[in-house]
mmCIF file of N, CA and C in Angstrom:
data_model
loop_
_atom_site.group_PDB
_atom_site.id
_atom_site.type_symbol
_atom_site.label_atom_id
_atom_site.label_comp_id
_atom_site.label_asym_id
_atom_site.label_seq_id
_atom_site.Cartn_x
_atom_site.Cartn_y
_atom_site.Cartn_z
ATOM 1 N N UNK A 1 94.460 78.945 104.892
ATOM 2 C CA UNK A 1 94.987 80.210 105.381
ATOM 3 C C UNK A 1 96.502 80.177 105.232
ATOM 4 N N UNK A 2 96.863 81.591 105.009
ATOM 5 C CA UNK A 2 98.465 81.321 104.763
ATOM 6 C C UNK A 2 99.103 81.478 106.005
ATOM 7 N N UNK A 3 100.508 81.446 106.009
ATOM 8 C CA UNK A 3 100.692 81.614 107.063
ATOM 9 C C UNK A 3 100.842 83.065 107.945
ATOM 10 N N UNK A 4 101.137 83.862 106.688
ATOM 11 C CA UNK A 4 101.136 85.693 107.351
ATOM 12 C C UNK A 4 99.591 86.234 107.733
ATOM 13 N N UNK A 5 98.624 84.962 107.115
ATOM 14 C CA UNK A 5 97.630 85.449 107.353
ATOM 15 C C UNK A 5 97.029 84.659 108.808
ATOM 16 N N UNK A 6 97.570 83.408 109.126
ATOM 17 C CA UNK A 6 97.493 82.811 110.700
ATOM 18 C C UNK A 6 98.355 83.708 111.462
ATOM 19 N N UNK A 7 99.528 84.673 111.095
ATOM 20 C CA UNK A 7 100.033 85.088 112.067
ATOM 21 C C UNK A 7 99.401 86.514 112.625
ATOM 22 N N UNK A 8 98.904 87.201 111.317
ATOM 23 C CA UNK A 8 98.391 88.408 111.409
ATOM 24 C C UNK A 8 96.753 87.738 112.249
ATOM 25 N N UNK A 9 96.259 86.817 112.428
ATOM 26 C CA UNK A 9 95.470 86.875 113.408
ATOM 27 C C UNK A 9 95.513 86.041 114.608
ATOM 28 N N UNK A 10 96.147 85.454 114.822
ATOM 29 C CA UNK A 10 96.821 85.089 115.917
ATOM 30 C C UNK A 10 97.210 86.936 116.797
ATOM 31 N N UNK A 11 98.078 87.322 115.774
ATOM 32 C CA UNK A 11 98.293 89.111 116.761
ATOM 33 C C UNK A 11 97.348 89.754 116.775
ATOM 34 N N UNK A 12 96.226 89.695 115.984
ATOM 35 C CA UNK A 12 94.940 90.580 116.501
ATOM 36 C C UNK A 12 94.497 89.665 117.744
ATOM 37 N N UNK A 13 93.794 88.736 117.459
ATOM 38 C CA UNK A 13 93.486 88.008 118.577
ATOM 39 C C UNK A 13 93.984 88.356 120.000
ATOM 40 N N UNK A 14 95.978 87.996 119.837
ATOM 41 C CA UNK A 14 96.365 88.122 120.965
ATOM 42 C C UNK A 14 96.377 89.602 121.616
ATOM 43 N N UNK A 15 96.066 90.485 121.063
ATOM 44 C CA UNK A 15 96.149 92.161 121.192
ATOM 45 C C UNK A 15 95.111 92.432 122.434
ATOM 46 N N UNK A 16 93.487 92.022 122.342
ATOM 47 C CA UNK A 16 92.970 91.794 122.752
ATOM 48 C C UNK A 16 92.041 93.254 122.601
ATOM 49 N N UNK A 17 90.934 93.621 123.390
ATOM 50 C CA UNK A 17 90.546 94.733 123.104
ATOM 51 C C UNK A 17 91.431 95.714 123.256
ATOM 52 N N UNK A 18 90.808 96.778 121.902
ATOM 53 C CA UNK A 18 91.120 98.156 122.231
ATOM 54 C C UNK A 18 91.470 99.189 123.198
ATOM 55 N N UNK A 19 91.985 99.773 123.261
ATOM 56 C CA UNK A 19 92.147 100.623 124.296
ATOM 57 C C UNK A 19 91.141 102.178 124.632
ATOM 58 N N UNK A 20 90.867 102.694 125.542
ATOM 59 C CA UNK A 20 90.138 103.318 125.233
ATOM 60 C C UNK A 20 90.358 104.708 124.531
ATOM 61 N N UNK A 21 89.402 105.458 123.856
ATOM 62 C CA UNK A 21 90.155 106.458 123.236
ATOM 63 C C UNK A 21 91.390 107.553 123.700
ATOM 64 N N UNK A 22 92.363 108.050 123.508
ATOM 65 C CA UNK A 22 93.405 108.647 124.122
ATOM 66 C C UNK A 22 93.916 109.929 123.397
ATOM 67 N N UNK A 23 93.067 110.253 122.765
ATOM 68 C CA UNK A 23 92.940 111.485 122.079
ATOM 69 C C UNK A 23 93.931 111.990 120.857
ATOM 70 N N UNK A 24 95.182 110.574 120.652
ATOM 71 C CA UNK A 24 95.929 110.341 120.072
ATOM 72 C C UNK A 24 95.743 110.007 118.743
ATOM 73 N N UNK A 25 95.854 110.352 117.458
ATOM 74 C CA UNK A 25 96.155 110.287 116.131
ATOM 75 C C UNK A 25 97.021 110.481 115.936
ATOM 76 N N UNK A 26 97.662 109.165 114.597
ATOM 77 C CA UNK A 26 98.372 109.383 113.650
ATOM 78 C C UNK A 26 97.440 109.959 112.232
ATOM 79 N N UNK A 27 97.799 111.239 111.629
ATOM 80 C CA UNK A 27 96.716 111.632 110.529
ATOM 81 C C UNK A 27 97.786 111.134 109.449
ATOM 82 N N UNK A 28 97.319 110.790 108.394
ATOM 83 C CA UNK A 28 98.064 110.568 106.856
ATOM 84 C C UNK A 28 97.279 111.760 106.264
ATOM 85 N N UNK A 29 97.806 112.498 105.239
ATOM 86 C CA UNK A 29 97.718 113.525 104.775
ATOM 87 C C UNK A 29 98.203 112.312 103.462
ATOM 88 N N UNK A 30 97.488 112.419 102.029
ATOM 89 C CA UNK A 30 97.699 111.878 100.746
ATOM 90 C C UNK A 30 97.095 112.617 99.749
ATOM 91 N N UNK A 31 97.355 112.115 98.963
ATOM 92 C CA UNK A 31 96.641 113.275 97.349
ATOM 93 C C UNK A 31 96.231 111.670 96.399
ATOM 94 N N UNK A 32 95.203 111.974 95.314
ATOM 95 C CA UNK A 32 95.100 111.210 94.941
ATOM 96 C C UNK A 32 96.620 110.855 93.750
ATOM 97 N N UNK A 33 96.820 109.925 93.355
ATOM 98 C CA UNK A 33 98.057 109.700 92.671
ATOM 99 C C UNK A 33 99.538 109.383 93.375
ATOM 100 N N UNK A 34 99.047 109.810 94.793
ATOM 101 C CA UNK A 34 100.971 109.495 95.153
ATOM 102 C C UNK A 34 101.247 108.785 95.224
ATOM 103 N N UNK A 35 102.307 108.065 94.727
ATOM 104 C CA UNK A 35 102.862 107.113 94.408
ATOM 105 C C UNK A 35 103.908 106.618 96.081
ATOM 106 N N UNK A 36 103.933 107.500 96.634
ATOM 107 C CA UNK A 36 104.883 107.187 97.933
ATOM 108 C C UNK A 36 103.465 106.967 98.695
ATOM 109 N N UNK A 37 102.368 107.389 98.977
ATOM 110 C CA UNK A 37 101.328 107.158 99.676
ATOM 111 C C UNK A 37 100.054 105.682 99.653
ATOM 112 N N UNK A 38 100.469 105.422 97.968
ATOM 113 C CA UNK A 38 100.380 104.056 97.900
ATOM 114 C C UNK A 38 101.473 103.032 98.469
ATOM 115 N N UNK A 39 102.559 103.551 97.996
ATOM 116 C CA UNK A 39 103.478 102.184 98.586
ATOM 117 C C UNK A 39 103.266 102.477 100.192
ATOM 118 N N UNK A 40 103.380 103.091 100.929
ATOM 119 C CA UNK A 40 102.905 103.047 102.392
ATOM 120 C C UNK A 40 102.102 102.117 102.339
ATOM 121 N N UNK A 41 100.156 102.625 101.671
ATOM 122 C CA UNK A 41 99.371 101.389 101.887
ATOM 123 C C UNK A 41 99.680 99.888 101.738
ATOM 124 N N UNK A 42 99.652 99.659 100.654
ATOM 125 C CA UNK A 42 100.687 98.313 100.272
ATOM 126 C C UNK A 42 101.710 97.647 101.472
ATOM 127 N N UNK A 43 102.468 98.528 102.252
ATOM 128 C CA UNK A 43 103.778 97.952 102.930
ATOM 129 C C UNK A 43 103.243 98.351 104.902
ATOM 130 N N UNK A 44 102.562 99.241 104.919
ATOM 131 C CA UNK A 44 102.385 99.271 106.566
ATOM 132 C C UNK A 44 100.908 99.375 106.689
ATOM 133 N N UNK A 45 100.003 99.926 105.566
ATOM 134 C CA UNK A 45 98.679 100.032 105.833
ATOM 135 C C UNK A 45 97.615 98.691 106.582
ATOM 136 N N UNK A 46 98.139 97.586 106.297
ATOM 137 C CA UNK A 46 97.371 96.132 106.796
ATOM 138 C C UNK A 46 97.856 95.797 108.171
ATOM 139 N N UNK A 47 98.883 96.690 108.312
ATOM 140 C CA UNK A 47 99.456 95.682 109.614
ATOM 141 C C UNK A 47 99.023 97.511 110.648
ATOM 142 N N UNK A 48 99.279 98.630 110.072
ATOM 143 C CA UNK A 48 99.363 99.251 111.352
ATOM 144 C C UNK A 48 97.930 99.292 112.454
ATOM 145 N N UNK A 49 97.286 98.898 112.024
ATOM 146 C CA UNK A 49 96.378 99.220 113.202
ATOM 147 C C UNK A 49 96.031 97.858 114.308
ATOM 148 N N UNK A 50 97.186 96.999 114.222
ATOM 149 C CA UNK A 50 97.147 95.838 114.536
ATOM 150 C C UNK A 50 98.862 95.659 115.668
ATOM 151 N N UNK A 51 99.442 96.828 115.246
ATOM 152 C CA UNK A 51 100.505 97.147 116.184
ATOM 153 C C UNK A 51 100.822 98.159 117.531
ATOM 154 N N UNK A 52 101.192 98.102 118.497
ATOM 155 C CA UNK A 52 101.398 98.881 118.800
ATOM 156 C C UNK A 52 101.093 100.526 118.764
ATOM 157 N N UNK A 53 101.918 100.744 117.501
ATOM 158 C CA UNK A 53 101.838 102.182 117.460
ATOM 159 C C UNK A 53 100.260 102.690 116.881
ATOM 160 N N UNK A 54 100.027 102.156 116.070
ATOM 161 C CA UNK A 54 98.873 101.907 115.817
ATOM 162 C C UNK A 54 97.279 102.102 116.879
ATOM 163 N N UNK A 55 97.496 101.007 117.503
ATOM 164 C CA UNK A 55 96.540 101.130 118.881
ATOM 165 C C UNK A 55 96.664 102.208 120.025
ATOM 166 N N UNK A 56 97.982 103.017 119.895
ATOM 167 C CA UNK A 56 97.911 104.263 120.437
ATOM 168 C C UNK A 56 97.810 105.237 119.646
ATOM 169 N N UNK A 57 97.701 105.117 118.452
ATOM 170 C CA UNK A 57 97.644 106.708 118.098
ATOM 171 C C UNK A 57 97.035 105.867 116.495
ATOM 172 N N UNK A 58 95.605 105.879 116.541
ATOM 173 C CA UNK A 58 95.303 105.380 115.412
ATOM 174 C C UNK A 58 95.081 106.203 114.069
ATOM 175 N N UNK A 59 95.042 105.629 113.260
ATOM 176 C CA UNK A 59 95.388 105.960 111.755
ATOM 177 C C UNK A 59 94.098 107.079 110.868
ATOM 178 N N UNK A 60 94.380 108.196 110.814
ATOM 179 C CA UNK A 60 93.386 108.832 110.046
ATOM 180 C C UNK A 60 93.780 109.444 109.042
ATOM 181 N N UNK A 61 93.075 108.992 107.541
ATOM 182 C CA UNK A 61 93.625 109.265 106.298
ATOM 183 C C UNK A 61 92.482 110.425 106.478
ATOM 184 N N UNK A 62 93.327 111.709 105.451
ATOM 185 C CA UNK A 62 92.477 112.838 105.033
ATOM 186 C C UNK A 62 93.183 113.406 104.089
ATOM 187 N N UNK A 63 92.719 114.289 103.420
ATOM 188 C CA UNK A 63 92.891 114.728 101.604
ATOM 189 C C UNK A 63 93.619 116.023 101.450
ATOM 190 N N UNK A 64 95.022 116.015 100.806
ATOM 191 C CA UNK A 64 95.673 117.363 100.966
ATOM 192 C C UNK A 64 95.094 118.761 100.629
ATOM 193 N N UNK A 65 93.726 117.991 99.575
ATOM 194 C CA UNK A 65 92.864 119.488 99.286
ATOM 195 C C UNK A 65 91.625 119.776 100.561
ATOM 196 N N UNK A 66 91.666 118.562 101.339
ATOM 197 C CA UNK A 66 90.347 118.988 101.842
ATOM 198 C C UNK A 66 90.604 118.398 103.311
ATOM 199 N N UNK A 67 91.507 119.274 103.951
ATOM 200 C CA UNK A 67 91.936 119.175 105.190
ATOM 201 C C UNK A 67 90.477 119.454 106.026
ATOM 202 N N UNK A 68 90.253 118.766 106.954
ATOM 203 C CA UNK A 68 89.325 118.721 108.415
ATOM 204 C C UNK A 68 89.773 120.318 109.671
ATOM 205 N N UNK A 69 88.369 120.303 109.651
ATOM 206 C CA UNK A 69 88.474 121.865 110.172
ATOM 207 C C UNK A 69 88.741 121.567 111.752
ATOM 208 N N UNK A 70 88.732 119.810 112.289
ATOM 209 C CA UNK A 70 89.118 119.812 113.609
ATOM 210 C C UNK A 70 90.418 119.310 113.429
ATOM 211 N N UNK A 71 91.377 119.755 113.117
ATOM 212 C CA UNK A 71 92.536 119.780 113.065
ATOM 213 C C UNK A 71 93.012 121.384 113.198
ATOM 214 N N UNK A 72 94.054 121.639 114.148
ATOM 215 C CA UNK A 72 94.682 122.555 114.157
ATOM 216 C C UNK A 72 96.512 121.952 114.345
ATOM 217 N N UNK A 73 97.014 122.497 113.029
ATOM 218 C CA UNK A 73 98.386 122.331 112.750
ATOM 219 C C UNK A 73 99.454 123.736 112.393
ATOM 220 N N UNK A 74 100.349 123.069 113.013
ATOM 221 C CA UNK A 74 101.113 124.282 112.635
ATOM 222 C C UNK A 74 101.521 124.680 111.454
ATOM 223 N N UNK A 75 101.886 124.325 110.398
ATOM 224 C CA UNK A 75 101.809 124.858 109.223
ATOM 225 C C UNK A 75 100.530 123.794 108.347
ATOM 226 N N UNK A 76 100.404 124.315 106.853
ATOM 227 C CA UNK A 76 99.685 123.354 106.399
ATOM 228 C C UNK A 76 101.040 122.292 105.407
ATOM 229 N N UNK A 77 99.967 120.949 105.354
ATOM 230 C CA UNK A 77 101.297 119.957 104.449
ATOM 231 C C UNK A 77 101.140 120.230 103.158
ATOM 232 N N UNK A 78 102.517 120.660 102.929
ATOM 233 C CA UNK A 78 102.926 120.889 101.156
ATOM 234 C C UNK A 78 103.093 118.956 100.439
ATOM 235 N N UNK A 79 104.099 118.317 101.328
ATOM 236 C CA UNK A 79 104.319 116.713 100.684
ATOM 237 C C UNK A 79 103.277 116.100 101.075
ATOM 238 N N UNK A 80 102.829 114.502 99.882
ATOM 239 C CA UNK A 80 102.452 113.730 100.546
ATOM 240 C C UNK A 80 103.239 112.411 100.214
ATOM 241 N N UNK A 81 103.139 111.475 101.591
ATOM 242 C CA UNK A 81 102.035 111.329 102.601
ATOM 243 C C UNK A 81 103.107 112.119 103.379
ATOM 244 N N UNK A 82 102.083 113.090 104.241
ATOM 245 C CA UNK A 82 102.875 113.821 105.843
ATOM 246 C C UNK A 82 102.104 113.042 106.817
ATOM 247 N N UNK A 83 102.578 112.769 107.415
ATOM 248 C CA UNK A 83 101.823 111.610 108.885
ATOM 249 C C UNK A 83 102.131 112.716 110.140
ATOM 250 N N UNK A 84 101.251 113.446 110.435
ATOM 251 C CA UNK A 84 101.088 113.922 111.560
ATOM 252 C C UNK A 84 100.160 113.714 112.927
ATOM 253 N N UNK A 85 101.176 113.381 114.047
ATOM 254 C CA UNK A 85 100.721 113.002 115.335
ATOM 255 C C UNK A 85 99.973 113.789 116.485
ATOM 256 N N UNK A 86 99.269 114.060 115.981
ATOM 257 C CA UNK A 86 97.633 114.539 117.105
ATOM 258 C C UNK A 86 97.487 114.276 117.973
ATOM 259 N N UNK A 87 97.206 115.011 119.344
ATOM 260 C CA UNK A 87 96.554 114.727 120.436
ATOM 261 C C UNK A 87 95.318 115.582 120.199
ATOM 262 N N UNK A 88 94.160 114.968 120.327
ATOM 263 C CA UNK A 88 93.094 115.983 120.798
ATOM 264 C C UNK A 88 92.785 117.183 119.512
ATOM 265 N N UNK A 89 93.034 116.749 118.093
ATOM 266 C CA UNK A 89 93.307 117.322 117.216
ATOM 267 C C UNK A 89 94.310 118.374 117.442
ATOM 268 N N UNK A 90 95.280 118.362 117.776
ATOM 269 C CA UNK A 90 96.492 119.670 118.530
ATOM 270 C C UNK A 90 97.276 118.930 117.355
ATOM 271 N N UNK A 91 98.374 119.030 116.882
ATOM 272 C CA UNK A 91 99.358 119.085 116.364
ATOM 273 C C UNK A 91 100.570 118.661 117.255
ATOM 274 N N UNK A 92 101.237 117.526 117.066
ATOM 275 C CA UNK A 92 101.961 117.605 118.377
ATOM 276 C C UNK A 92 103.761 117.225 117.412
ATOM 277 N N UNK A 93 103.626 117.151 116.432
ATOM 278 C CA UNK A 93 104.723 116.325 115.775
ATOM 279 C C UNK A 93 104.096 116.018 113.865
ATOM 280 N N UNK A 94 105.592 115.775 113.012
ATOM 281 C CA UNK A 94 104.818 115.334 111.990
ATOM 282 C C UNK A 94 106.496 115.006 111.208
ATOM 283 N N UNK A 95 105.997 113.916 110.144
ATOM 284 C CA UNK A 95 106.700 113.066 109.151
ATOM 285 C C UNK A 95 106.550 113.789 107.340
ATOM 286 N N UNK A 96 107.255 113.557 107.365
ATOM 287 C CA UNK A 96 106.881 114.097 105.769
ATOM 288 C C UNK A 96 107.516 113.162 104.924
ATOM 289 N N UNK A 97 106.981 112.935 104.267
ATOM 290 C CA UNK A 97 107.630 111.479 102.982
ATOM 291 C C UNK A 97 107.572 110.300 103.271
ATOM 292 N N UNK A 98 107.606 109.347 102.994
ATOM 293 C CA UNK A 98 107.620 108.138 103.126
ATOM 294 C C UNK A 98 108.756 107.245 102.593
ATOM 295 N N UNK A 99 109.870 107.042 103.819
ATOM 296 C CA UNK A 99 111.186 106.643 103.184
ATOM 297 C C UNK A 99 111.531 105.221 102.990
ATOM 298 N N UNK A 100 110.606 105.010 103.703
ATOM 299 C CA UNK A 100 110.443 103.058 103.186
ATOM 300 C C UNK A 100 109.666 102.786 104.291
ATOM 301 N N UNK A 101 109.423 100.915 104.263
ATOM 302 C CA UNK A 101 108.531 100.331 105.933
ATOM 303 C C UNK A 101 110.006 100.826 107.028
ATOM 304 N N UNK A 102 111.168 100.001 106.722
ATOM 305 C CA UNK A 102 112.203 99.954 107.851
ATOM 306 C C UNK A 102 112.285 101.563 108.355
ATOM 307 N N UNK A 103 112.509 102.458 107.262
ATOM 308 C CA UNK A 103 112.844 103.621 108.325
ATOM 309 C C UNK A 103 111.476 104.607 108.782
ATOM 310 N N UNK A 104 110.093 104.155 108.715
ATOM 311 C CA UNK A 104 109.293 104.590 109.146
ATOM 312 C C UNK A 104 108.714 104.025 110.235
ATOM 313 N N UNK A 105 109.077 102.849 110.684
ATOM 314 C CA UNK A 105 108.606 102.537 112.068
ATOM 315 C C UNK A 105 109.818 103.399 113.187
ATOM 316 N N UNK A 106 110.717 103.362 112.809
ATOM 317 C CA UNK A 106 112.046 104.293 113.403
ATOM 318 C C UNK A 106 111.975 105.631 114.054
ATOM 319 N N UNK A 107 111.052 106.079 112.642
ATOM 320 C CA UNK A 107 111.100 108.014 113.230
ATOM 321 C C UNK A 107 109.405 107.730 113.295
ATOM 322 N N UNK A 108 108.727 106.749 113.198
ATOM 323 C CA UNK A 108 107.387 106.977 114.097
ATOM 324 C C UNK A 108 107.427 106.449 115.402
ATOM 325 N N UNK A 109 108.589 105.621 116.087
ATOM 326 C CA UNK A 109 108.697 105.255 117.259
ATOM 327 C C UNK A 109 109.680 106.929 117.444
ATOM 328 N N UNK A 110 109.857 107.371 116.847
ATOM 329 C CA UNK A 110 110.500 108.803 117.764
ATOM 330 C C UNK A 110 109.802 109.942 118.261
ATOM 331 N N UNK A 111 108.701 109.939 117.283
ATOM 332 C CA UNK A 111 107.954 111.015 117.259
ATOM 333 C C UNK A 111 106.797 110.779 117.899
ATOM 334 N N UNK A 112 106.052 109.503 118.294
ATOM 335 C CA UNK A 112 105.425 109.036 119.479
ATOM 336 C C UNK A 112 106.352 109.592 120.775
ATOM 337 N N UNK A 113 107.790 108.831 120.988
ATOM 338 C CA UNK A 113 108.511 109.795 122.399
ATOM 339 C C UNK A 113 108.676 110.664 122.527
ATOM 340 N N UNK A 114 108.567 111.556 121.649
ATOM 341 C CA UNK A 114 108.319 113.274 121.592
ATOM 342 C C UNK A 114 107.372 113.760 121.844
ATOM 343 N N UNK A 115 106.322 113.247 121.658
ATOM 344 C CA UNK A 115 104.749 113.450 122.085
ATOM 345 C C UNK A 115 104.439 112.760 123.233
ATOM 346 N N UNK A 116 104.525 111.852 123.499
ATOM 347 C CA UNK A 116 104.038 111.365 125.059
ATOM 348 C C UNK A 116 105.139 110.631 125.936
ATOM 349 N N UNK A 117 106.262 111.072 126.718
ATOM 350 C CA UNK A 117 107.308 110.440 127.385
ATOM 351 C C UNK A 117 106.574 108.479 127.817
ATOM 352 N N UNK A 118 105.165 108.444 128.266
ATOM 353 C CA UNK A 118 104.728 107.252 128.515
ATOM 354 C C UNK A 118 105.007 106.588 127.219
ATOM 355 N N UNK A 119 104.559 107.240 125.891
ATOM 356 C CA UNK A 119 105.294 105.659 124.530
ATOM 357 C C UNK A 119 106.841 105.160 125.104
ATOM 358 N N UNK A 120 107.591 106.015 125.490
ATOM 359 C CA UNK A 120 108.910 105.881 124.983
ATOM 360 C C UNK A 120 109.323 104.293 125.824
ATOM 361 N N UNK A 121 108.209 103.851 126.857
ATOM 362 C CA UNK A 121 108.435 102.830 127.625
ATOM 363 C C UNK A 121 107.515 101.381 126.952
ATOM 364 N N UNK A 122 106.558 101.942 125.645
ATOM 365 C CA UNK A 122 105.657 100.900 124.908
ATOM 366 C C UNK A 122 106.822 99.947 123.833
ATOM 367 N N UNK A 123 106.495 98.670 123.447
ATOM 368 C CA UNK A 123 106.958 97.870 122.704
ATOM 369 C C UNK A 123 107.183 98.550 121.448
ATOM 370 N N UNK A 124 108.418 98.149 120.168
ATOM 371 C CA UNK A 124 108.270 98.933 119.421
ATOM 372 C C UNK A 124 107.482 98.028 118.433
ATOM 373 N N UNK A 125 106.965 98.336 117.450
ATOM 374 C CA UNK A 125 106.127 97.171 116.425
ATOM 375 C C UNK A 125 106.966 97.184 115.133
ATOM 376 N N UNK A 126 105.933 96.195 114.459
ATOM 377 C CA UNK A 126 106.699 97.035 112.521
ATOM 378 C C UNK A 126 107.468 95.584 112.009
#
């Protein structure tokens, strides 16, 4: 085992169970081909559901042509990836582009405190 791979389970391990559902999503909005929506996968896709932000507001990929009818958002997404933050399928917040790993744990630790004042007191991950 390597070692990112003893550490990455050592932090699942230590995480411990799940939390229970909280009506919270992060949605990824992608198209097939994007090239910014792959490098996301590649650079935060393995680790986010193993962090923090992650375990509160978990990760749901869906298709810019074939948006989910339990979603209600305020506009529809023109870019991808748009990462928009859901409560309860509501629309509560959203990202558009993907500007690297460093500045996307940044404005997704912002846009979690915009949506629920309780994140703004959670660990940040990333």
């Amino acid at each position: 085992m390597t070692l990112i791979g003893a550490i990455i389970c050592a932090v699942t391990l230590h995480a411990g169970p799940a939390p229970a559902q909280s009506g919270w999503e992060l949605v990824m909005v992608e198209q097939r081909g994007c090239v910014y929506c792959i490098r996301w996968h590649a650079d935060v896709g393995p680790e986010y559901p193993i962090t923090p932000e992650g375990r509160f507001a978990p990760l749901r990929v869906v298709d810019l042509r074939a948006l989910p009818d339990d979603l209600t958002l305020t506009r529809r997404p023109i870019f991808t990836p748009t990462f928009i933050l859901t409560r309860d399928g509501q629309e509560i917040g959203r990202m558009e582009g993907y500007p690297g790993e460093d500045f996307f744990w940044g404005l997704l630790g912002r846009l979690l405190a915009q949506g629920d004042a309780d994140w703004a007191t959670q660990p940040v991950g990333g």
